[in-house]
Coordinates of C-alpha atoms in Angstrom, one line a residue:
X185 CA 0.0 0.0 0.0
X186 CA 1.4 3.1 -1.0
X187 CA 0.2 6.9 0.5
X188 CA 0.2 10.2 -1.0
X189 CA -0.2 13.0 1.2
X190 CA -0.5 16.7 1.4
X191 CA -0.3 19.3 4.8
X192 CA 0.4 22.3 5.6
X193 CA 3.4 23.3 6.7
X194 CA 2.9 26.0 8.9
X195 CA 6.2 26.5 10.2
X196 CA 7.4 27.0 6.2
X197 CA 4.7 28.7 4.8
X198 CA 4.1 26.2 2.5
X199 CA 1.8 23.6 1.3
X200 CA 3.5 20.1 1.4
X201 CA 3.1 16.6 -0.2
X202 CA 5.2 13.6 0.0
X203 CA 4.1 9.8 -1.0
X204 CA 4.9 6.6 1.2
X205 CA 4.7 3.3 1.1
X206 CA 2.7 3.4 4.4
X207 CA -0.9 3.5 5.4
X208 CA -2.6 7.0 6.2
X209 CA -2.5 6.1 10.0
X210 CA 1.4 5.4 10.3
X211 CA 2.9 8.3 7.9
X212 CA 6.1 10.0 9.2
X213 CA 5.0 13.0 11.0
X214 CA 7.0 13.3 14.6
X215 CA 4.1 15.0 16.1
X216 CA 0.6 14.2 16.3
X217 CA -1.7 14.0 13.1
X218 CA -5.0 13.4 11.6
X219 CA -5.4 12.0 8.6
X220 CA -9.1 13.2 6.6
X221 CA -9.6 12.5 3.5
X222 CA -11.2 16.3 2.7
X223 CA -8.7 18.4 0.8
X224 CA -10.5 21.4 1.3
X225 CA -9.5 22.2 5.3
X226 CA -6.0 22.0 4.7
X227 CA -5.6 24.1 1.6
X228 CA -7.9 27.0 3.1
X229 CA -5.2 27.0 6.1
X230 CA -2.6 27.4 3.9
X231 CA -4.5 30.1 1.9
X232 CA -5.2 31.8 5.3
X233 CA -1.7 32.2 5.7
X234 CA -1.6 35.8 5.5
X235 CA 2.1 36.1 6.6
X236 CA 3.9 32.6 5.9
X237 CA 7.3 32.6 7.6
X238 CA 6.8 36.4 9.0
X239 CA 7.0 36.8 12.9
X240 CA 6.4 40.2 13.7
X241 CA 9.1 41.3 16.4
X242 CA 6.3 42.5 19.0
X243 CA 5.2 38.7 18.8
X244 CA 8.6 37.4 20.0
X245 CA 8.9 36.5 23.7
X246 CA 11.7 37.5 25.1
X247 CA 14.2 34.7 27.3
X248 CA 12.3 35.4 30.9
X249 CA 8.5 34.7 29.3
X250 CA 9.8 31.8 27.8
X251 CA 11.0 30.3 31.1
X252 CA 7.7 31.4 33.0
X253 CA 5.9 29.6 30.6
X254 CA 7.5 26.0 30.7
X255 CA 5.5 25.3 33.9
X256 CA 2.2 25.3 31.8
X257 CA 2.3 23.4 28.4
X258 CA 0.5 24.8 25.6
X259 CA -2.1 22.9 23.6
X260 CA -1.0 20.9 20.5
X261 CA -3.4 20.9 18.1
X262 CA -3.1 17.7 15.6
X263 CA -1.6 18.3 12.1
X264 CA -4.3 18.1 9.4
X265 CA -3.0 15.8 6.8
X266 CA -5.0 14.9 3.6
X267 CA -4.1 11.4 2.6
X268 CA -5.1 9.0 -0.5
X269 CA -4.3 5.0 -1.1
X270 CA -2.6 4.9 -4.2
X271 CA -1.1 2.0 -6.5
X272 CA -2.6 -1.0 -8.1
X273 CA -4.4 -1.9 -4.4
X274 CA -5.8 1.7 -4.1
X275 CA -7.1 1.3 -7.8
X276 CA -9.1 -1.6 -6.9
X277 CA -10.5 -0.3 -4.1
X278 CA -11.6 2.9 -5.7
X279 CA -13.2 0.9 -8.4
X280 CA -15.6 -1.3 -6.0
X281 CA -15.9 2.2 -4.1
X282 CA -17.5 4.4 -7.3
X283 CA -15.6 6.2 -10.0
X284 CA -11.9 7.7 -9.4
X285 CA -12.1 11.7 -8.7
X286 CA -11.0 13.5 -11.6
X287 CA -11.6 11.5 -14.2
X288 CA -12.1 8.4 -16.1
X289 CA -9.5 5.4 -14.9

C-alpha cells in the first residue's frame, strides 16, 4: 500500500506533499496528526496564511516569558494531513468504491 499525502506546513509557509509506502494512520510525521480525507481544510489554512514565515518582532517573547511559561504546556493541536491510497491496491479499491475523482481510470 502506498500513501500520498498533502499538509500544511505551517512552520514553512508552505503547502506540502510527499508519498509513502505506508498507510494514512502510520505516515512519518514526529508530532501528532489526523489524517481526513477532505482536501479542502487544509488548503484554506494554507491560503489563510496571510504572513507565511513572518514573525512580527512584537510577537517574540523574550528569554524570561519563555522560562515562565515552561510550567504550563500549551495545547497541541493535531496536524491536518489529507491522505489517498494509491497504487494498483488503491485502484481496486476505488473501483468497487464508485468512480476515481477527476476522471475516467
Amino acid at each position: 500500500m502506498a500513501t500520498f499525502y498533502v499538509w500544511h506546513d505551517v512552520q514553512a509557509g508552505q503547502l506540502r506533499c510527499s508519498t509513502g509506502s505506508v498507510p494514512p494512520n502510520a505516515l512519518p510525521f514526529s508530532s501528532t496528526y489526523v489524517a481526513c480525507d477532505d482536501l479542502g481544510p487544509v488548503v484554506e489554512a494554507f491560503l489563510a496564511d496571510g504572513k507565511p514565515r513572518v514573525v512580527a518582532w512584537s510577537d517574540m517573547d523574550d528569554a524570561e516569558s519563555c522560562l515562565e511559561q515552561t510550567e504550563t504546556e500549551p495545547e497541541i493541536t493535531p496536524l491536518q494531513v489529507w491522505a489517498s491510497g494509491v497504487g494498483a491496491r488503491a485502484r481496486t479499491a476505488n473501483r468497487r468504491s464508485g468512480p476515481p475523482v477527476g476522471g475516467a481510470p
